[in-house]
Amino acid sequence: MQFPHVDPIPIPAPVWLMKALSILTLTLHFFAVQLLIGSLVAVIYFSVKAKGGKDAASSVAALATARRLPIIMTFVINLGVPPLLFAQVLYGRAFYSSSILLGVEWLAVVFLVMACYWLLYRTADRTLNGKPVHWQAGGALVLAALVGHIYASVMTLMLKPEVWQEMYAKTATGLQSAPHDPTLEPRLLFVLVGGLLLGGLWLTLHSKMQTIASDAGDLLRRTGSIMAVAGAVGELVVGFWAYSVQPAEVQTGLHTTFYTVSMGIWGVGFILALLGAVILVGRKANPVLFSFVGALGAFLGLAGAVIVRDGIRDVTLLQKGFDVWKRVEYSNWFVIGLFLLLLVLGIVAIGWLLLVMKAAKPVQEKVIS
Ligand code: HEM
């Protein structure tokens, strides 16, 4: 047995419930990560195009995109915490092993996220004054990609118990990187490339806002729709790549009705997103309607992909002797009920906040020079 033996505490809720919540929250985490990545790419482009404030439409487009970045980051982090907790509870023996072996990288995430956050605030602040931001936004993009790379490394290494012993024998300091794995790049790129899709749809969604000057809005629509088309095609191609590099026995393990349907949802979702994006390229399309159609497709595509990703983990670990469905469970239904109640109350509170925000008097988004 390659996995550590200790698992002294039974899990406090059924495996299916934890998995369902983990899949939902991880889908939303990826959604937010992609908004962040895509917005950063767009801000860099607008900043370069603005030529230090000489092109007014680009300056406003940079401002409108950049000032939403810190808010997006709160969603990236807050929607990353729940799947982190579920991954630890369900797969602790694999997950702790890999995160300890890569301890230095793993702990560096905290500081990288903080630095990234700081750069997002700097970017938002500078665009307000019409200053160029490509270095700040570029720095934030590199840091975010680095964080994604660390997550992908830890999540990939947790599937390879056969290399843990040797890595630990090499050094117990946590200062090492995982041996190369051909599945890592496509799974990381799958999340990053989707940034063009979600970021693009985010731009088109804002293109007709009253608070954004019409020439800037037009630039947002043109840029956003092209980004979204590229991102949707990218998701289909990279998604297929990520699946095809899985070992043959893992692919065979995924030949069940559940995972076949999930793969179908994944493909259909991104094709729907692509359709929405292509329609948005046309000047006459309703940007709000088709941004939502695209976002719905992206959500379905991501959810399908997250389910298959979860299946890849389960099938791989099962073949190596770890069956997550055999975890000892001792459900505390009072606490689970309380949790679900608070979850619903939280969603209602967010809805209420959004209504209040919608009723507020709009303020023109413009550069203060
Ligand atoms: C800029 C910030 C971030 C980026 C770009 C990012 C990106 C990513 C990427 C690319 C993956 C996929 C890895 C894979 O498939 O192997 C991932 C997974 C994950 N991320 Fe994030 N992430 C960020 C921040 C966070 C934060 C702050 C948290 C938690 C507090 C978090 C929690 C997670 C978890 C738990 C997973 C894997 C869940 C699972 O396997 O069940 N992420 N993230």
mmCIF file of C-alpha atoms and ligand atoms in Angstrom:
data_model
loop_
_atom_site.group_PDB
_atom_site.id
_atom_site.type_symbol
_atom_site.label_atom_id
_atom_site.label_comp_id
_atom_site.label_asym_id
_atom_site.label_seq_id
_atom_site.Cartn_x
_atom_site.Cartn_y
_atom_site.Cartn_z
ATOM 1 C CA MET A 1 0.000 0.000 0.000
ATOM 2 C CA GLN A 2 1.558 3.298 -1.111
ATOM 3 C CA PHE A 3 -0.828 5.573 0.795
ATOM 4 C CA PRO A 4 -0.291 6.556 4.432
ATOM 5 C CA HIS A 5 -2.498 4.439 6.691
ATOM 6 C CA VAL A 6 -3.819 6.982 9.145
ATOM 7 C CA ASP A 7 -7.298 8.279 8.531
ATOM 8 C CA PRO A 8 -8.536 8.337 12.081
ATOM 9 C CA ILE A 9 -11.621 10.534 11.753
ATOM 10 C CA PRO A 10 -14.661 9.333 9.766
ATOM 11 C CA ILE A 11 -15.960 11.893 7.281
ATOM 12 C CA PRO A 12 -18.898 13.979 8.562
ATOM 13 C CA ALA A 13 -21.120 13.835 5.445
ATOM 14 C CA PRO A 14 -21.784 11.330 2.656
ATOM 15 C CA VAL A 15 -19.146 11.116 -0.092
ATOM 16 C CA TRP A 16 -21.722 11.954 -2.795
ATOM 17 C CA LEU A 17 -22.735 15.174 -1.041
ATOM 18 C CA MET A 18 -19.155 16.321 -0.563
ATOM 19 C CA LYS A 19 -18.338 15.506 -4.161
ATOM 20 C CA ALA A 20 -21.408 17.345 -5.469
ATOM 21 C CA LEU A 21 -20.518 20.470 -3.472
ATOM 22 C CA SER A 22 -16.876 20.178 -4.453
ATOM 23 C CA ILE A 23 -17.743 19.929 -8.156
ATOM 24 C CA LEU A 24 -20.127 22.886 -7.960
ATOM 25 C CA THR A 25 -17.711 25.142 -6.101
ATOM 26 C CA LEU A 26 -14.694 24.129 -8.205
ATOM 27 C CA THR A 27 -16.670 24.925 -11.378
ATOM 28 C CA LEU A 28 -17.412 28.366 -9.934
ATOM 29 C CA HIS A 29 -13.743 28.741 -8.895
ATOM 30 C CA PHE A 30 -12.607 28.026 -12.464
ATOM 31 C CA PHE A 31 -15.265 30.441 -13.739
ATOM 32 C CA ALA A 32 -13.808 33.215 -11.546
ATOM 33 C CA VAL A 33 -10.184 32.279 -12.356
ATOM 34 C CA GLN A 34 -11.005 32.542 -16.051
ATOM 35 C CA LEU A 35 -12.666 35.940 -15.599
ATOM 36 C CA LEU A 36 -9.470 37.079 -13.897
ATOM 37 C CA ILE A 37 -7.092 35.714 -16.529
ATOM 38 C CA GLY A 38 -9.155 36.985 -19.472
ATOM 39 C CA SER A 39 -9.659 40.434 -17.926
ATOM 40 C CA LEU A 40 -5.910 40.751 -17.366
ATOM 41 C CA VAL A 41 -5.155 39.838 -20.979
ATOM 42 C CA ALA A 42 -7.684 42.459 -22.123
ATOM 43 C CA VAL A 43 -6.315 45.141 -19.778
ATOM 44 C CA ILE A 44 -2.793 44.596 -21.119
ATOM 45 C CA TYR A 45 -4.087 44.941 -24.689
ATOM 46 C CA PHE A 46 -6.112 48.092 -23.914
ATOM 47 C CA SER A 47 -3.213 49.621 -22.003
ATOM 48 C CA VAL A 48 -0.794 49.121 -24.894
ATOM 49 C CA LYS A 49 -3.412 50.420 -27.341
ATOM 50 C CA ALA A 50 -4.156 53.481 -25.176
ATOM 51 C CA LYS A 51 -0.562 54.740 -25.743
ATOM 52 C CA GLY A 52 -0.373 56.503 -22.397
ATOM 53 C CA GLY A 53 -3.852 58.051 -22.652
ATOM 54 C CA LYS A 54 -3.706 59.233 -26.275
ATOM 55 C CA ASP A 55 -6.478 56.821 -27.325
ATOM 56 C CA ALA A 56 -9.417 57.768 -25.096
ATOM 57 C CA ALA A 57 -11.623 54.768 -25.942
ATOM 58 C CA SER A 58 -8.850 52.313 -25.036
ATOM 59 C CA SER A 59 -8.136 54.169 -21.779
ATOM 60 C CA VAL A 60 -11.788 53.894 -20.735
ATOM 61 C CA ALA A 61 -11.942 50.239 -21.819
ATOM 62 C CA ALA A 62 -8.816 49.565 -19.710
ATOM 63 C CA LEU A 63 -10.368 51.376 -16.749
ATOM 64 C CA ALA A 64 -13.731 49.611 -17.022
ATOM 65 C CA THR A 65 -12.041 46.214 -17.156
ATOM 66 C CA ALA A 66 -9.350 46.912 -14.552
ATOM 67 C CA ARG A 67 -11.537 48.398 -11.829
ATOM 68 C CA ARG A 68 -13.467 45.116 -11.582
ATOM 69 C CA LEU A 69 -10.315 43.018 -11.100
ATOM 70 C CA PRO A 70 -10.048 43.209 -7.281
ATOM 71 C CA ILE A 71 -13.699 42.151 -6.975
ATOM 72 C CA ILE A 72 -13.121 39.196 -9.293
ATOM 73 C CA MET A 73 -10.136 38.172 -7.151
ATOM 74 C CA THR A 74 -12.341 37.955 -4.046
ATOM 75 C CA PHE A 75 -14.455 35.413 -5.923
ATOM 76 C CA VAL A 76 -11.356 33.490 -7.084
ATOM 77 C CA ILE A 77 -10.210 33.092 -3.494
ATOM 78 C CA ASN A 78 -13.547 32.560 -1.773
ATOM 79 C CA LEU A 79 -14.636 30.013 -4.348
ATOM 80 C CA GLY A 80 -11.260 28.273 -4.071
ATOM 81 C CA VAL A 81 -11.598 27.642 -0.326
ATOM 82 C CA PRO A 82 -14.576 25.191 -0.404
ATOM 83 C CA PRO A 83 -13.065 22.792 -2.969
ATOM 84 C CA LEU A 84 -9.816 22.950 -1.004
ATOM 85 C CA LEU A 85 -11.633 21.800 2.127
ATOM 86 C CA PHE A 86 -13.481 19.035 0.269
ATOM 87 C CA ALA A 87 -10.287 17.832 -1.442
ATOM 88 C CA GLN A 88 -8.550 17.622 1.936
ATOM 89 C CA VAL A 89 -11.381 15.783 3.640
ATOM 90 C CA LEU A 90 -11.975 13.293 0.840
ATOM 91 C CA TYR A 91 -8.462 12.697 -0.471
ATOM 92 C CA GLY A 92 -6.312 13.754 2.496
ATOM 93 C CA ARG A 93 -3.949 10.785 2.342
ATOM 94 C CA ALA A 94 -3.034 11.582 -1.261
ATOM 95 C CA PHE A 95 -3.402 15.339 -1.135
ATOM 96 C CA TYR A 96 -1.367 15.946 2.040
ATOM 97 C CA SER A 97 1.393 13.689 0.733
ATOM 98 C CA SER A 98 1.782 15.718 -2.443
ATOM 99 C CA SER A 99 1.412 19.140 -0.820
ATOM 100 C CA ILE A 100 4.039 18.270 1.815
ATOM 101 C CA LEU A 101 6.485 17.002 -0.793
ATOM 102 C CA LEU A 102 6.041 20.306 -2.666
ATOM 103 C CA GLY A 103 5.773 22.220 0.627
ATOM 104 C CA VAL A 104 7.752 25.306 -0.359
ATOM 105 C CA GLU A 105 5.846 25.852 -3.606
ATOM 106 C CA TRP A 106 2.585 25.061 -1.873
ATOM 107 C CA LEU A 107 3.093 27.605 0.906
ATOM 108 C CA ALA A 108 4.402 30.158 -1.593
ATOM 109 C CA VAL A 109 0.863 30.302 -3.002
ATOM 110 C CA VAL A 110 -0.232 32.515 -0.101
ATOM 111 C CA PHE A 111 2.423 35.123 -0.890
ATOM 112 C CA LEU A 112 1.962 34.880 -4.650
ATOM 113 C CA VAL A 113 -1.782 35.449 -4.295
ATOM 114 C CA MET A 114 -1.121 38.450 -2.018
ATOM 115 C CA ALA A 115 1.358 39.939 -4.505
ATOM 116 C CA CYS A 116 -1.061 39.307 -7.358
ATOM 117 C CA TYR A 117 -3.850 41.019 -5.421
ATOM 118 C CA TRP A 118 -1.634 44.032 -4.742
ATOM 119 C CA LEU A 119 -0.827 44.360 -8.443
ATOM 120 C CA LEU A 120 -4.535 44.205 -9.268
ATOM 121 C CA TYR A 121 -5.185 47.168 -6.989
ATOM 122 C CA ARG A 122 -2.239 49.042 -8.540
ATOM 123 C CA THR A 123 -3.599 48.287 -12.009
ATOM 124 C CA ALA A 124 -7.104 49.468 -11.130
ATOM 125 C CA ASP A 125 -5.765 52.609 -9.472
ATOM 126 C CA ARG A 126 -3.470 53.584 -12.330
ATOM 127 C CA THR A 127 -6.117 53.138 -15.041
ATOM 128 C CA LEU A 128 -8.296 55.592 -13.112
ATOM 129 C CA ASN A 129 -5.605 58.199 -13.776
ATOM 130 C CA GLY A 130 -5.096 57.134 -17.390
ATOM 131 C CA LYS A 131 -1.604 55.728 -16.702
ATOM 132 C CA PRO A 132 -0.261 52.703 -18.607
ATOM 133 C CA VAL A 133 -0.644 49.430 -16.733
ATOM 134 C CA HIS A 134 0.778 46.733 -18.959
ATOM 135 C CA TRP A 135 3.637 45.950 -16.564
ATOM 136 C CA GLN A 136 1.385 45.785 -13.510
ATOM 137 C CA ALA A 137 -1.312 43.749 -15.266
ATOM 138 C CA GLY A 138 1.370 41.597 -16.935
ATOM 139 C CA GLY A 139 2.955 40.938 -13.527
ATOM 140 C CA ALA A 140 -0.412 39.963 -12.048
ATOM 141 C CA LEU A 141 -1.034 37.627 -14.992
ATOM 142 C CA VAL A 142 2.337 35.896 -14.540
ATOM 143 C CA LEU A 143 1.739 35.493 -10.783
ATOM 144 C CA ALA A 144 -1.764 34.108 -11.355
ATOM 145 C CA ALA A 145 -0.454 31.623 -13.928
ATOM 146 C CA LEU A 146 2.250 30.601 -11.451
ATOM 147 C CA VAL A 147 -0.376 29.962 -8.763
ATOM 148 C CA GLY A 148 -2.347 27.879 -11.269
ATOM 149 C CA HIS A 149 0.819 25.941 -12.099
ATOM 150 C CA ILE A 150 1.425 25.142 -8.433
ATOM 151 C CA TYR A 151 -2.153 23.941 -7.985
ATOM 152 C CA ALA A 152 -1.885 21.777 -11.088
ATOM 153 C CA SER A 153 1.460 20.341 -9.851
ATOM 154 C CA VAL A 154 0.067 19.408 -6.439
ATOM 155 C CA MET A 155 -3.153 17.978 -7.889
ATOM 156 C CA THR A 156 -1.165 15.925 -10.421
ATOM 157 C CA LEU A 157 1.406 14.668 -7.907
ATOM 158 C CA MET A 158 -1.363 13.463 -5.579
ATOM 159 C CA LEU A 159 -2.255 10.944 -8.302
ATOM 160 C CA LYS A 160 1.259 9.464 -8.376
ATOM 161 C CA PRO A 161 1.953 7.644 -5.088
ATOM 162 C CA GLU A 162 4.609 5.600 -6.888
ATOM 163 C CA VAL A 163 7.017 8.588 -6.917
ATOM 164 C CA TRP A 164 6.439 9.890 -3.359
ATOM 165 C CA GLN A 165 8.976 7.606 -1.612
ATOM 166 C CA GLU A 166 11.762 8.540 -3.964
ATOM 167 C CA MET A 167 10.971 12.257 -3.753
ATOM 168 C CA TYR A 168 10.898 12.153 0.040
ATOM 169 C CA ALA A 169 14.197 10.250 0.109
ATOM 170 C CA LYS A 170 15.722 12.969 -2.079
ATOM 171 C CA THR A 171 14.776 15.757 0.328
ATOM 172 C CA ALA A 172 12.336 16.203 3.164
ATOM 173 C CA THR A 173 12.583 20.015 3.053
ATOM 174 C CA GLY A 174 9.715 20.472 0.599
ATOM 175 C CA LEU A 175 12.105 22.355 -1.655
ATOM 176 C CA GLN A 176 11.724 20.381 -4.855
ATOM 177 C CA SER A 177 9.447 20.225 -7.847
ATOM 178 C CA ALA A 178 7.460 17.232 -9.048
ATOM 179 C CA PRO A 179 8.832 15.000 -11.825
ATOM 180 C CA HIS A 180 7.412 16.000 -15.191
ATOM 181 C CA ASP A 181 4.032 14.566 -16.054
ATOM 182 C CA PRO A 182 2.553 14.868 -19.573
ATOM 183 C CA THR A 183 -0.944 15.524 -18.192
ATOM 184 C CA LEU A 184 0.063 18.679 -16.308
ATOM 185 C CA GLU A 185 0.392 21.235 -19.128
ATOM 186 C CA PRO A 186 -2.946 20.478 -20.794
ATOM 187 C CA ARG A 187 -4.878 20.528 -17.509
ATOM 188 C CA LEU A 188 -3.320 23.865 -16.563
ATOM 189 C CA LEU A 189 -3.799 25.304 -20.055
ATOM 190 C CA PHE A 190 -7.416 24.174 -20.040
ATOM 191 C CA VAL A 191 -8.110 26.553 -17.159
ATOM 192 C CA LEU A 192 -5.950 29.404 -18.511
ATOM 193 C CA VAL A 193 -7.142 29.319 -22.150
ATOM 194 C CA GLY A 194 -10.744 29.458 -20.952
ATOM 195 C CA GLY A 195 -9.800 32.916 -19.673
ATOM 196 C CA LEU A 196 -10.166 34.214 -23.219
ATOM 197 C CA LEU A 197 -13.715 32.859 -23.361
ATOM 198 C CA LEU A 198 -14.975 34.085 -19.990
ATOM 199 C CA GLY A 199 -12.945 37.315 -20.083
ATOM 200 C CA GLY A 200 -14.219 37.990 -23.609
ATOM 201 C CA LEU A 201 -17.847 37.463 -22.584
ATOM 202 C CA TRP A 202 -17.262 39.692 -19.567
ATOM 203 C CA LEU A 203 -16.179 42.511 -21.912
ATOM 204 C CA THR A 204 -19.140 42.079 -24.262
ATOM 205 C CA LEU A 205 -21.517 42.020 -21.280
ATOM 206 C CA HIS A 206 -20.295 45.489 -20.279
ATOM 207 C CA SER A 207 -20.170 46.910 -23.788
ATOM 208 C CA LYS A 208 -23.576 48.563 -23.752
ATOM 209 C CA MET A 209 -23.542 49.853 -20.175
ATOM 210 C CA GLN A 210 -24.838 53.407 -19.770
ATOM 211 C CA THR A 211 -21.854 54.263 -17.604
ATOM 212 C CA ILE A 212 -19.329 53.455 -20.352
ATOM 213 C CA ALA A 213 -18.844 55.815 -23.309
ATOM 214 C CA SER A 214 -20.120 54.291 -26.561
ATOM 215 C CA ASP A 215 -16.769 54.223 -28.417
ATOM 216 C CA ALA A 216 -15.195 52.394 -25.455
ATOM 217 C CA GLY A 217 -18.220 50.083 -25.343
ATOM 218 C CA ASP A 218 -17.775 49.296 -29.008
ATOM 219 C CA LEU A 219 -14.116 48.452 -28.418
ATOM 220 C CA LEU A 220 -15.120 46.188 -25.520
ATOM 221 C CA ARG A 221 -17.584 44.342 -27.768
ATOM 222 C CA ARG A 222 -15.173 43.903 -30.668
ATOM 223 C CA THR A 223 -12.265 42.772 -28.513
ATOM 224 C CA GLY A 224 -14.427 40.639 -26.234
ATOM 225 C CA SER A 225 -16.221 38.754 -28.988
ATOM 226 C CA ILE A 226 -12.974 37.845 -30.778
ATOM 227 C CA MET A 227 -11.401 36.754 -27.487
ATOM 228 C CA ALA A 228 -14.460 34.657 -26.697
ATOM 229 C CA VAL A 229 -14.402 32.877 -30.078
ATOM 230 C CA ALA A 230 -10.695 32.078 -29.634
ATOM 231 C CA GLY A 231 -11.297 30.912 -26.043
ATOM 232 C CA ALA A 232 -14.226 28.627 -26.938
ATOM 233 C CA VAL A 233 -12.246 26.967 -29.736
ATOM 234 C CA GLY A 234 -9.265 26.736 -27.351
ATOM 235 C CA GLU A 235 -11.360 25.000 -24.676
ATOM 236 C CA LEU A 236 -12.558 22.386 -27.150
ATOM 237 C CA VAL A 237 -9.044 21.707 -28.458
ATOM 238 C CA VAL A 238 -7.205 21.776 -25.105
ATOM 239 C CA GLY A 239 -9.995 19.810 -23.428
ATOM 240 C CA PHE A 240 -9.594 17.046 -25.970
ATOM 241 C CA TRP A 241 -5.812 17.185 -25.509
ATOM 242 C CA ALA A 242 -6.157 16.944 -21.696
ATOM 243 C CA TYR A 243 -8.303 13.830 -22.068
ATOM 244 C CA SER A 244 -6.174 12.175 -24.745
ATOM 245 C CA VAL A 245 -2.930 12.340 -22.697
ATOM 246 C CA GLN A 246 -4.508 10.312 -19.889
ATOM 247 C CA PRO A 247 -3.148 6.744 -19.672
ATOM 248 C CA ALA A 248 -5.215 4.179 -21.629
ATOM 249 C CA GLU A 249 -6.395 2.399 -18.463
ATOM 250 C CA VAL A 250 -7.720 5.692 -17.030
ATOM 251 C CA GLN A 251 -9.591 6.407 -20.261
ATOM 252 C CA THR A 252 -11.071 2.894 -20.122
ATOM 253 C CA GLY A 253 -12.167 3.498 -16.518
ATOM 254 C CA LEU A 254 -14.077 6.568 -17.714
ATOM 255 C CA HIS A 255 -16.174 4.553 -20.165
ATOM 256 C CA THR A 256 -19.292 4.651 -18.005
ATOM 257 C CA THR A 257 -22.636 6.271 -18.781
ATOM 258 C CA PHE A 258 -22.089 8.961 -16.144
ATOM 259 C CA TYR A 259 -18.744 10.136 -17.501
ATOM 260 C CA THR A 260 -19.820 9.765 -21.141
ATOM 261 C CA VAL A 261 -22.797 12.058 -20.462
ATOM 262 C CA SER A 262 -20.494 14.491 -18.614
ATOM 263 C CA MET A 263 -18.143 14.577 -21.592
ATOM 264 C CA GLY A 264 -21.158 15.276 -23.800
ATOM 265 C CA ILE A 265 -22.182 18.199 -21.555
ATOM 266 C CA TRP A 266 -18.593 19.455 -21.690
ATOM 267 C CA GLY A 267 -18.576 19.438 -25.519
ATOM 268 C CA VAL A 268 -22.124 20.768 -26.000
ATOM 269 C CA GLY A 269 -21.488 23.507 -23.414
ATOM 270 C CA PHE A 270 -18.440 24.890 -25.191
ATOM 271 C CA ILE A 271 -20.119 24.604 -28.602
ATOM 272 C CA LEU A 272 -23.009 26.688 -27.210
ATOM 273 C CA ALA A 273 -20.460 29.184 -25.847
ATOM 274 C CA LEU A 274 -18.797 29.303 -29.268
ATOM 275 C CA LEU A 275 -22.150 29.984 -30.958
ATOM 276 C CA GLY A 276 -22.889 32.833 -28.521
ATOM 277 C CA ALA A 277 -19.415 34.270 -29.118
ATOM 278 C CA VAL A 278 -19.698 34.068 -32.917
ATOM 279 C CA ILE A 279 -23.077 35.858 -32.825
ATOM 280 C CA LEU A 280 -21.528 38.553 -30.626
ATOM 281 C CA VAL A 281 -18.963 39.332 -33.326
ATOM 282 C CA GLY A 282 -21.869 40.775 -35.359
ATOM 283 C CA ARG A 283 -22.581 44.431 -34.525
ATOM 284 C CA LYS A 284 -26.354 43.992 -34.191
ATOM 285 C CA ALA A 285 -26.397 41.150 -31.637
ATOM 286 C CA ASN A 286 -27.853 41.896 -28.206
ATOM 287 C CA PRO A 287 -24.671 41.835 -26.059
ATOM 288 C CA VAL A 288 -26.393 41.067 -22.765
ATOM 289 C CA LEU A 289 -28.472 38.193 -24.119
ATOM 290 C CA PHE A 290 -25.657 36.521 -26.039
ATOM 291 C CA SER A 291 -23.064 37.098 -23.313
ATOM 292 C CA PHE A 292 -25.400 35.194 -21.015
ATOM 293 C CA VAL A 293 -25.912 32.453 -23.609
ATOM 294 C CA GLY A 294 -22.123 32.168 -23.943
ATOM 295 C CA ALA A 295 -21.648 32.199 -20.165
ATOM 296 C CA LEU A 296 -24.292 29.484 -19.727
ATOM 297 C CA GLY A 297 -22.471 27.366 -22.316
ATOM 298 C CA ALA A 298 -19.143 28.029 -20.593
ATOM 299 C CA PHE A 299 -20.619 27.060 -17.226
ATOM 300 C CA LEU A 300 -21.993 23.788 -18.612
ATOM 301 C CA GLY A 301 -18.720 23.067 -20.411
ATOM 302 C CA LEU A 302 -16.713 23.735 -17.270
ATOM 303 C CA ALA A 303 -19.047 21.695 -15.068
ATOM 304 C CA GLY A 304 -18.787 18.726 -17.468
ATOM 305 C CA ALA A 305 -15.006 19.062 -17.528
ATOM 306 C CA VAL A 306 -14.795 19.319 -13.720
ATOM 307 C CA ILE A 307 -16.843 16.110 -13.356
ATOM 308 C CA VAL A 308 -14.564 14.279 -15.795
ATOM 309 C CA ARG A 309 -11.511 15.710 -13.992
ATOM 310 C CA ASP A 310 -12.940 14.311 -10.754
ATOM 311 C CA GLY A 311 -13.467 10.971 -12.502
ATOM 312 C CA ILE A 312 -9.852 10.951 -13.712
ATOM 313 C CA ARG A 313 -8.741 11.386 -10.088
ATOM 314 C CA ASP A 314 -11.027 8.632 -8.782
ATOM 315 C CA VAL A 315 -10.163 6.130 -11.516
ATOM 316 C CA THR A 316 -6.413 6.815 -11.203
ATOM 317 C CA LEU A 317 -6.401 6.519 -7.412
ATOM 318 C CA LEU A 318 -8.579 3.409 -7.490
ATOM 319 C CA GLN A 319 -6.091 1.699 -9.803
ATOM 320 C CA LYS A 320 -3.387 2.546 -7.262
ATOM 321 C CA GLY A 321 -5.315 1.231 -4.254
ATOM 322 C CA PHE A 322 -7.294 4.212 -2.905
ATOM 323 C CA ASP A 323 -11.082 4.065 -3.141
ATOM 324 C CA VAL A 324 -12.684 7.344 -2.090
ATOM 325 C CA TRP A 325 -16.134 5.703 -1.968
ATOM 326 C CA LYS A 326 -14.896 3.395 0.814
ATOM 327 C CA ARG A 327 -14.188 6.270 3.221
ATOM 328 C CA VAL A 328 -15.754 5.610 6.622
ATOM 329 C CA GLU A 329 -18.675 7.985 7.017
ATOM 330 C CA TYR A 330 -20.396 9.169 10.168
ATOM 331 C CA SER A 331 -22.838 11.842 9.025
ATOM 332 C CA ASN A 332 -23.935 14.586 11.356
ATOM 333 C CA TRP A 333 -27.246 15.563 9.759
ATOM 334 C CA PHE A 334 -27.932 18.452 12.123
ATOM 335 C CA VAL A 335 -24.692 20.160 11.077
ATOM 336 C CA ILE A 336 -25.266 19.305 7.401
ATOM 337 C CA GLY A 337 -28.788 20.789 7.613
ATOM 338 C CA LEU A 338 -27.434 23.933 9.278
ATOM 339 C CA PHE A 339 -24.777 24.225 6.598
ATOM 340 C CA LEU A 340 -27.336 23.944 3.779
ATOM 341 C CA LEU A 341 -29.608 26.488 5.484
ATOM 342 C CA LEU A 342 -26.744 28.976 5.806
ATOM 343 C CA LEU A 343 -25.775 28.337 2.197
ATOM 344 C CA VAL A 344 -29.298 29.238 1.028
ATOM 345 C CA LEU A 345 -29.359 32.322 3.290
ATOM 346 C CA GLY A 346 -25.982 33.380 1.894
ATOM 347 C CA ILE A 347 -27.256 33.080 -1.689
ATOM 348 C CA VAL A 348 -30.391 35.085 -0.807
ATOM 349 C CA ALA A 349 -28.192 37.783 0.785
ATOM 350 C CA ILE A 350 -26.044 37.990 -2.360
ATOM 351 C CA GLY A 351 -29.198 38.333 -4.498
ATOM 352 C CA TRP A 352 -30.414 41.146 -2.243
ATOM 353 C CA LEU A 353 -27.044 42.938 -2.473
ATOM 354 C CA LEU A 354 -27.176 42.697 -6.267
ATOM 355 C CA LEU A 355 -30.684 44.218 -6.286
ATOM 356 C CA VAL A 356 -29.506 47.097 -4.087
ATOM 357 C CA MET A 357 -26.550 47.629 -6.423
ATOM 358 C CA LYS A 358 -28.828 47.640 -9.466
ATOM 359 C CA ALA A 359 -31.054 50.297 -7.895
ATOM 360 C CA ALA A 360 -28.069 52.605 -7.157
ATOM 361 C CA LYS A 361 -27.557 55.745 -9.279
ATOM 362 C CA PRO A 362 -25.043 54.911 -12.047
ATOM 363 C CA VAL A 363 -21.755 56.851 -12.140
ATOM 364 C CA GLN A 364 -19.979 57.487 -15.443
ATOM 365 C CA GLU A 365 -16.760 55.431 -15.709
ATOM 366 C CA LYS A 366 -14.111 57.869 -16.850
ATOM 367 C CA VAL A 367 -10.415 58.588 -16.526
ATOM 368 C CA ILE A 368 -9.527 61.345 -14.032
ATOM 369 C CA SER A 369 -6.837 63.394 -15.723
HETATM 370 C C1 HEM B 1 -4.706 33.616 -8.936
HETATM 371 C C2 HEM B 1 -5.205 32.680 -8.232
HETATM 372 C C3 HEM B 1 -5.546 31.281 -8.668
HETATM 373 C C4 HEM B 1 -5.433 30.654 -9.871
HETATM 374 C C5 HEM B 1 -4.922 31.230 -11.179
HETATM 375 C C6 HEM B 1 -5.899 29.292 -9.704
HETATM 376 C C7 HEM B 1 -5.912 28.327 -10.703
HETATM 377 C C8 HEM B 1 -6.227 27.024 -10.524
HETATM 378 C C9 HEM B 1 -6.025 25.972 -11.490
HETATM 379 C C10 HEM B 1 -5.398 26.159 -12.848
HETATM 380 C C11 HEM B 1 -6.443 24.813 -10.949
HETATM 381 C C12 HEM B 1 -6.495 23.451 -11.654
HETATM 382 C C13 HEM B 1 -5.406 22.560 -11.254
HETATM 383 C C14 HEM B 1 -5.570 21.177 -11.855
HETATM 384 O O1 HEM B 1 -6.508 20.889 -12.568
HETATM 385 O O2 HEM B 1 -4.719 20.357 -11.607
HETATM 386 C C15 HEM B 1 -6.922 25.111 -9.635
HETATM 387 C C16 HEM B 1 -7.453 24.186 -8.784
HETATM 388 C C17 HEM B 1 -7.764 24.480 -7.505
HETATM 389 N N1 HEM B 1 -7.743 25.714 -6.896
HETATM 390 FE FE1 HEM B 1 -7.208 27.467 -7.700
HETATM 391 N N2 HEM B 1 -6.304 29.117 -8.419
HETATM 392 C C18 HEM B 1 -6.090 30.310 -7.755
HETATM 393 C C19 HEM B 1 -6.308 30.549 -6.447
HETATM 394 C C20 HEM B 1 -6.819 29.646 -5.570
HETATM 395 C C21 HEM B 1 -7.013 29.875 -4.175
HETATM 396 C C22 HEM B 1 -6.651 31.161 -3.452
HETATM 397 C C23 HEM B 1 -7.537 28.734 -3.653
HETATM 398 C C24 HEM B 1 -7.928 28.392 -2.248
HETATM 399 C C25 HEM B 1 -7.977 29.175 -1.261
HETATM 400 C C26 HEM B 1 -7.664 27.783 -4.738
HETATM 401 C C27 HEM B 1 -8.152 26.499 -4.624
HETATM 402 C C28 HEM B 1 -8.095 25.551 -5.601
HETATM 403 C C29 HEM B 1 -8.400 24.162 -5.367
HETATM 404 C C30 HEM B 1 -8.836 23.552 -4.059
HETATM 405 C C31 HEM B 1 -8.190 23.482 -6.565
HETATM 406 C C32 HEM B 1 -8.328 21.979 -6.858
HETATM 407 C C33 HEM B 1 -9.551 21.362 -6.323
HETATM 408 C C34 HEM B 1 -9.659 19.900 -6.543
HETATM 409 O O3 HEM B 1 -8.807 19.284 -7.190
HETATM 410 O O4 HEM B 1 -10.631 19.315 -6.038
HETATM 411 N N3 HEM B 1 -7.220 28.364 -5.872
HETATM 412 N N4 HEM B 1 -6.798 26.472 -9.389
#
